[in-house]
Amino acid sequence: ERASSARLAVAALDEPYREVVALRFFGERSLEEIAALTNRPLGTVKTHLRRGLIRLRDRMDGAGGA
C-alpha cells in the first residue's frame, strides 16, 4: 500500500521533478544517466531530484504517510 501511495505521489509531482524522481527510483538510473537521457546538466538533475524529493516528502506527510 505504501509503494502504491508513493507511486501516486510521484505521478502527482510537476515536471521536471516527476521525470527525474521516477527515473532515479523506479528506473534505477544514476544521476549521470538521467542527465544524458534528459539532455540536462548534471547539476540541474541534482537540483530537480532534491526539490522533487522535498515535494514528495511534503505530499506523503500531508497524506498521513509518515
PDB file of N, CA and C in Angstrom:
ATOM      1  N   GLU A   1       0.832  -1.203   0.000  1.00  0.00           N
ATOM      2  CA  GLU A   1       0.000   0.000   0.000  1.00  0.00           C
ATOM      3  C   GLU A   1       0.867   1.253   0.000  1.00  0.00           C
ATOM      4  N   ARG A   2       1.927   1.240   0.782  1.00  0.00           N
ATOM      5  CA  ARG A   2       2.816   2.409   0.836  1.00  0.00           C
ATOM      6  C   ARG A   2       3.491   2.630  -0.514  1.00  0.00           C
ATOM      7  N   ALA A   3       3.884   1.557  -1.192  1.00  0.00           N
ATOM      8  CA  ALA A   3       4.507   1.684  -2.509  1.00  0.00           C
ATOM      9  C   ALA A   3       3.523   2.288  -3.500  1.00  0.00           C
ATOM     10  N   SER A   4       2.283   1.874  -3.420  1.00  0.00           N
ATOM     11  CA  SER A   4       1.253   2.427  -4.292  1.00  0.00           C
ATOM     12  C   SER A   4       1.055   3.915  -4.011  1.00  0.00           C
ATOM     13  N   SER A   5       1.060   4.294  -2.744  1.00  0.00           N
ATOM     14  CA  SER A   5       0.929   5.698  -2.369  1.00  0.00           C
ATOM     15  C   SER A   5       2.111   6.505  -2.895  1.00  0.00           C
ATOM     16  N   ALA A   6       3.296   5.922  -2.814  1.00  0.00           N
ATOM     17  CA  ALA A   6       4.490   6.612  -3.294  1.00  0.00           C
ATOM     18  C   ALA A   6       4.414   6.821  -4.804  1.00  0.00           C
ATOM     19  N   ARG A   7       3.967   5.804  -5.533  1.00  0.00           N
ATOM     20  CA  ARG A   7       3.847   5.942  -6.991  1.00  0.00           C
ATOM     21  C   ARG A   7       2.830   7.021  -7.363  1.00  0.00           C
ATOM     22  N   LEU A   8       1.724   7.061  -6.640  1.00  0.00           N
ATOM     23  CA  LEU A   8       0.718   8.088  -6.905  1.00  0.00           C
ATOM     24  C   LEU A   8       1.253   9.479  -6.583  1.00  0.00           C
ATOM     25  N   ALA A   9       2.000   9.589  -5.496  1.00  0.00           N
ATOM     26  CA  ALA A   9       2.580  10.877  -5.122  1.00  0.00           C
ATOM     27  C   ALA A   9       3.606  11.331  -6.160  1.00  0.00           C
ATOM     28  N   VAL A  10       4.413  10.407  -6.667  1.00  0.00           N
ATOM     29  CA  VAL A  10       5.386  10.753  -7.716  1.00  0.00           C
ATOM     30  C   VAL A  10       4.646  11.202  -8.978  1.00  0.00           C
ATOM     31  N   ALA A  11       3.595  10.489  -9.334  1.00  0.00           N
ATOM     32  CA  ALA A  11       2.823  10.839 -10.530  1.00  0.00           C
ATOM     33  C   ALA A  11       2.205  12.228 -10.416  1.00  0.00           C
ATOM     34  N   ALA A  12       1.943  12.661  -9.192  1.00  0.00           N
ATOM     35  CA  ALA A  12       1.325  13.973  -8.983  1.00  0.00           C
ATOM     36  C   ALA A  12       2.344  15.113  -8.981  1.00  0.00           C
ATOM     37  N   LEU A  13       3.643  14.790  -8.959  1.00  0.00           N
ATOM     38  CA  LEU A  13       4.660  15.843  -8.989  1.00  0.00           C
ATOM     39  C   LEU A  13       4.624  16.582 -10.318  1.00  0.00           C
ATOM     40  N   ASP A  14       4.995  17.848 -10.281  1.00  0.00           N
ATOM     41  CA  ASP A  14       5.128  18.631 -11.508  1.00  0.00           C
ATOM     42  C   ASP A  14       6.400  18.222 -12.227  1.00  0.00           C
ATOM     43  N   GLU A  15       6.409  18.422 -13.533  1.00  0.00           N
ATOM     44  CA  GLU A  15       7.649  18.252 -14.292  1.00  0.00           C
ATOM     45  C   GLU A  15       8.534  19.447 -13.978  1.00  0.00           C
ATOM     46  N   PRO A  16       9.822  19.314 -13.961  1.00  0.00           N
ATOM     47  CA  PRO A  16      10.644  18.160 -14.332  1.00  0.00           C
ATOM     48  C   PRO A  16      10.912  17.205 -13.179  1.00  0.00           C
ATOM     49  N   TYR A  17      10.346  17.511 -12.007  1.00  0.00           N
ATOM     50  CA  TYR A  17      10.637  16.695 -10.830  1.00  0.00           C
ATOM     51  C   TYR A  17      10.150  15.260 -10.986  1.00  0.00           C
ATOM     52  N   ARG A  18       8.964  15.096 -11.552  1.00  0.00           N
ATOM     53  CA  ARG A  18       8.387  13.759 -11.722  1.00  0.00           C
ATOM     54  C   ARG A  18       9.316  12.866 -12.530  1.00  0.00           C
ATOM     55  N   GLU A  19       9.793  13.381 -13.642  1.00  0.00           N
ATOM     56  CA  GLU A  19      10.643  12.593 -14.527  1.00  0.00           C
ATOM     57  C   GLU A  19      11.935  12.160 -13.831  1.00  0.00           C
ATOM     58  N   VAL A  20      12.588  13.089 -13.155  1.00  0.00           N
ATOM     59  CA  VAL A  20      13.867  12.787 -12.513  1.00  0.00           C
ATOM     60  C   VAL A  20      13.680  11.803 -11.358  1.00  0.00           C
ATOM     61  N   VAL A  21      12.683  12.034 -10.513  1.00  0.00           N
ATOM     62  CA  VAL A  21      12.437  11.128  -9.389  1.00  0.00           C
ATOM     63  C   VAL A  21      12.072   9.732  -9.897  1.00  0.00           C
ATOM     64  N   ALA A  22      11.225   9.653 -10.905  1.00  0.00           N
ATOM     65  CA  ALA A  22      10.819   8.354 -11.448  1.00  0.00           C
ATOM     66  C   ALA A  22      12.000   7.612 -12.064  1.00  0.00           C
ATOM     67  N   LEU A  23      12.821   8.312 -12.820  1.00  0.00           N
ATOM     68  CA  LEU A  23      13.985   7.661 -13.425  1.00  0.00           C
ATOM     69  C   LEU A  23      14.968   7.181 -12.359  1.00  0.00           C
ATOM     70  N   ARG A  24      15.124   7.965 -11.312  1.00  0.00           N
ATOM     71  CA  ARG A  24      16.080   7.609 -10.263  1.00  0.00           C
ATOM     72  C   ARG A  24      15.629   6.394  -9.467  1.00  0.00           C
ATOM     73  N   PHE A  25      14.375   6.378  -9.040  1.00  0.00           N
ATOM     74  CA  PHE A  25      13.940   5.344  -8.113  1.00  0.00           C
ATOM     75  C   PHE A  25      13.207   4.187  -8.764  1.00  0.00           C
ATOM     76  N   PHE A  26      12.392   4.448  -9.761  1.00  0.00           N
ATOM     77  CA  PHE A  26      11.680   3.360 -10.425  1.00  0.00           C
ATOM     78  C   PHE A  26      12.502   2.811 -11.587  1.00  0.00           C
ATOM     79  N   GLY A  27      13.240   3.691 -12.259  1.00  0.00           N
ATOM     80  CA  GLY A  27      14.087   3.265 -13.366  1.00  0.00           C
ATOM     81  C   GLY A  27      15.480   2.862 -12.931  1.00  0.00           C
ATOM     82  N   GLU A  28      15.799   3.124 -11.642  1.00  0.00           N
ATOM     83  CA  GLU A  28      17.093   2.783 -11.064  1.00  0.00           C
ATOM     84  C   GLU A  28      18.258   3.316 -11.898  1.00  0.00           C
ATOM     85  N   ARG A  29      18.111   4.548 -12.368  1.00  0.00           N
ATOM     86  CA  ARG A  29      19.161   5.185 -13.169  1.00  0.00           C
ATOM     87  C   ARG A  29      20.070   6.020 -12.279  1.00  0.00           C
ATOM     88  N   SER A  30      21.328   6.126 -12.682  1.00  0.00           N
ATOM     89  CA  SER A  30      22.259   7.001 -11.968  1.00  0.00           C
ATOM     90  C   SER A  30      21.970   8.447 -12.367  1.00  0.00           C
ATOM     91  N   LEU A  31      22.493   9.371 -11.590  1.00  0.00           N
ATOM     92  CA  LEU A  31      22.291  10.787 -11.913  1.00  0.00           C
ATOM     93  C   LEU A  31      22.921  11.127 -13.261  1.00  0.00           C
ATOM     94  N   GLU A  32      24.059  10.530 -13.542  1.00  0.00           N
ATOM     95  CA  GLU A  32      24.724  10.765 -14.825  1.00  0.00           C
ATOM     96  C   GLU A  32      23.868  10.240 -15.991  1.00  0.00           C
ATOM     97  N   GLU A  33      23.259   9.069 -15.803  1.00  0.00           N
ATOM     98  CA  GLU A  33      22.385   8.512 -16.835  1.00  0.00           C
ATOM     99  C   GLU A  33      21.164   9.403 -17.058  1.00  0.00           C
ATOM    100  N   ILE A  34      20.601   9.898 -15.974  1.00  0.00           N
ATOM    101  CA  ILE A  34      19.435  10.773 -16.091  1.00  0.00           C
ATOM    102  C   ILE A  34      19.804  12.044 -16.843  1.00  0.00           C
ATOM    103  N   ALA A  35      20.971  12.602 -16.533  1.00  0.00           N
ATOM    104  CA  ALA A  35      21.427  13.812 -17.230  1.00  0.00           C
ATOM    105  C   ALA A  35      21.546  13.539 -18.725  1.00  0.00           C
ATOM    106  N   ALA A  36      22.107  12.408 -19.086  1.00  0.00           N
ATOM    107  CA  ALA A  36      22.274  12.069 -20.502  1.00  0.00           C
ATOM    108  C   ALA A  36      20.921  11.811 -21.167  1.00  0.00           C
ATOM    109  N   LEU A  37      20.038  11.088 -20.485  1.00  0.00           N
ATOM    110  CA  LEU A  37      18.730  10.760 -21.053  1.00  0.00           C
ATOM    111  C   LEU A  37      17.855  11.992 -21.269  1.00  0.00           C
ATOM    112  N   THR A  38      17.945  12.942 -20.338  1.00  0.00           N
ATOM    113  CA  THR A  38      17.080  14.116 -20.396  1.00  0.00           C
ATOM    114  C   THR A  38      17.751  15.316 -21.044  1.00  0.00           C
ATOM    115  N   ASN A  39      19.026  15.158 -21.405  1.00  0.00           N
ATOM    116  CA  ASN A  39      19.795  16.236 -22.022  1.00  0.00           C
ATOM    117  C   ASN A  39      19.838  17.477 -21.125  1.00  0.00           C
ATOM    118  N   ARG A  40      20.060  17.224 -19.828  1.00  0.00           N
ATOM    119  CA  ARG A  40      20.178  18.304 -18.842  1.00  0.00           C
ATOM    120  C   ARG A  40      21.549  18.219 -18.193  1.00  0.00           C
ATOM    121  N   PRO A  41      22.071  19.354 -17.740  1.00  0.00           N
ATOM    122  CA  PRO A  41      23.333  19.309 -16.990  1.00  0.00           C
ATOM    123  C   PRO A  41      23.164  18.515 -15.689  1.00  0.00           C
ATOM    124  N   LEU A  42      24.239  17.873 -15.253  1.00  0.00           N
ATOM    125  CA  LEU A  42      24.199  17.060 -14.043  1.00  0.00           C
ATOM    126  C   LEU A  42      23.746  17.881 -12.840  1.00  0.00           C
ATOM    127  N   GLY A  43      24.211  19.103 -12.719  1.00  0.00           N
ATOM    128  CA  GLY A  43      23.812  19.960 -11.606  1.00  0.00           C
ATOM    129  C   GLY A  43      22.314  20.217 -11.596  1.00  0.00           C
ATOM    130  N   THR A  44      21.732  20.380 -12.765  1.00  0.00           N
ATOM    131  CA  THR A  44      20.279  20.592 -12.875  1.00  0.00           C
ATOM    132  C   THR A  44      19.527  19.347 -12.440  1.00  0.00           C
ATOM    133  N   VAL A  45      20.018  18.185 -12.844  1.00  0.00           N
ATOM    134  CA  VAL A  45      19.384  16.924 -12.447  1.00  0.00           C
ATOM    135  C   VAL A  45      19.421  16.774 -10.927  1.00  0.00           C
ATOM    136  N   LYS A  46      20.560  17.097 -10.317  1.00  0.00           N
ATOM    137  CA  LYS A  46      20.683  17.008  -8.862  1.00  0.00           C
ATOM    138  C   LYS A  46      19.693  17.946  -8.176  1.00  0.00           C
ATOM    139  N   THR A  47      19.570  19.152  -8.700  1.00  0.00           N
ATOM    140  CA  THR A  47      18.629  20.127  -8.130  1.00  0.00           C
ATOM    141  C   THR A  47      17.197  19.645  -8.281  1.00  0.00           C
ATOM    142  N   HIS A  48      16.843  19.145  -9.467  1.00  0.00           N
ATOM    143  CA  HIS A  48      15.483  18.657  -9.690  1.00  0.00           C
ATOM    144  C   HIS A  48      15.174  17.468  -8.783  1.00  0.00           C
ATOM    145  N   LEU A  49      16.142  16.590  -8.580  1.00  0.00           N
ATOM    146  CA  LEU A  49      15.935  15.446  -7.698  1.00  0.00           C
ATOM    147  C   LEU A  49      15.714  15.917  -6.265  1.00  0.00           C
ATOM    148  N   ARG A  50      16.565  16.810  -5.791  1.00  0.00           N
ATOM    149  CA  ARG A  50      16.438  17.301  -4.423  1.00  0.00           C
ATOM    150  C   ARG A  50      15.093  17.988  -4.210  1.00  0.00           C
ATOM    151  N   ARG A  51      14.731  18.875  -5.117  1.00  0.00           N
ATOM    152  CA  ARG A  51      13.456  19.586  -4.985  1.00  0.00           C
ATOM    153  C   ARG A  51      12.267  18.640  -5.127  1.00  0.00           C
ATOM    154  N   GLY A  52      12.389  17.677  -6.018  1.00  0.00           N
ATOM    155  CA  GLY A  52      11.321  16.700  -6.196  1.00  0.00           C
ATOM    156  C   GLY A  52      11.120  15.852  -4.957  1.00  0.00           C
ATOM    157  N   LEU A  53      12.220  15.457  -4.309  1.00  0.00           N
ATOM    158  CA  LEU A  53      12.114  14.646  -3.096  1.00  0.00           C
ATOM    159  C   LEU A  53      11.508  15.447  -1.948  1.00  0.00           C
ATOM    160  N   ILE A  54      11.831  16.728  -1.880  1.00  0.00           N
ATOM    161  CA  ILE A  54      11.227  17.589  -0.858  1.00  0.00           C
ATOM    162  C   ILE A  54       9.724  17.671  -1.080  1.00  0.00           C
ATOM    163  N   ARG A  55       9.309  17.892  -2.327  1.00  0.00           N
ATOM    164  CA  ARG A  55       7.877  17.961  -2.637  1.00  0.00           C
ATOM    165  C   ARG A  55       7.193  16.616  -2.373  1.00  0.00           C
ATOM    166  N   LEU A  56       7.879  15.542  -2.716  1.00  0.00           N
ATOM    167  CA  LEU A  56       7.333  14.203  -2.492  1.00  0.00           C
ATOM    168  C   LEU A  56       7.144  13.942  -0.999  1.00  0.00           C
ATOM    169  N   ARG A  57       8.148  14.281  -0.219  1.00  0.00           N
ATOM    170  CA  ARG A  57       8.048  14.101   1.230  1.00  0.00           C
ATOM    171  C   ARG A  57       6.892  14.918   1.795  1.00  0.00           C
ATOM    172  N   ASP A  58       6.759  16.159   1.332  1.00  0.00           N
ATOM    173  CA  ASP A  58       5.655  17.001   1.801  1.00  0.00           C
ATOM    174  C   ASP A  58       4.306  16.390   1.459  1.00  0.00           C
ATOM    175  N   ARG A  59       4.179  15.840   0.252  1.00  0.00           N
ATOM    176  CA  ARG A  59       2.922  15.199  -0.169  1.00  0.00           C
ATOM    177  C   ARG A  59       2.630  13.971   0.678  1.00  0.00           C
ATOM    178  N   MET A  60       3.655  13.156   0.909  1.00  0.00           N
ATOM    179  CA  MET A  60       3.470  11.931   1.676  1.00  0.00           C
ATOM    180  C   MET A  60       3.123  12.257   3.130  1.00  0.00           C
ATOM    181  N   ASP A  61       3.786  13.255   3.708  1.00  0.00           N
ATOM    182  CA  ASP A  61       3.484  13.663   5.086  1.00  0.00           C
ATOM    183  C   ASP A  61       2.079  14.236   5.176  1.00  0.00           C
ATOM    184  N   GLY A  62       1.691  14.996   4.185  1.00  0.00           N
ATOM    185  CA  GLY A  62       0.356  15.596   4.166  1.00  0.00           C
ATOM    186  C   GLY A  62      -0.752  14.573   3.974  1.00  0.00           C
ATOM    187  N   ALA A  63      -0.412  13.436   3.379  1.00  0.00           N
ATOM    188  CA  ALA A  63      -1.399  12.379   3.142  1.00  0.00           C
ATOM    189  C   ALA A  63      -1.426  11.373   4.293  1.00  0.00           C
ATOM    190  N   GLY A  64      -0.727  11.704   5.378  1.00  0.00           N
ATOM    191  CA  GLY A  64      -0.696  10.782   6.515  1.00  0.00           C
ATOM    192  C   GLY A  64       0.262   9.638   6.324  1.00  0.00           C
ATOM    193  N   GLY A  65       1.231   9.817   5.414  1.00  0.00           N
ATOM    194  CA  GLY A  65       2.160   8.731   5.129  1.00  0.00           C
ATOM    195  C   GLY A  65       3.433   8.775   5.918  1.00  0.00           C
ATOM    196  N   ALA A  66       3.417   9.356   7.120  1.00  0.00           N
ATOM    197  CA  ALA A  66       4.644   9.487   7.902  1.00  0.00           C
ATOM    198  C   ALA A  66       5.058   8.221   8.576  1.00  0.00           C
TER     199      ALA A  66
END
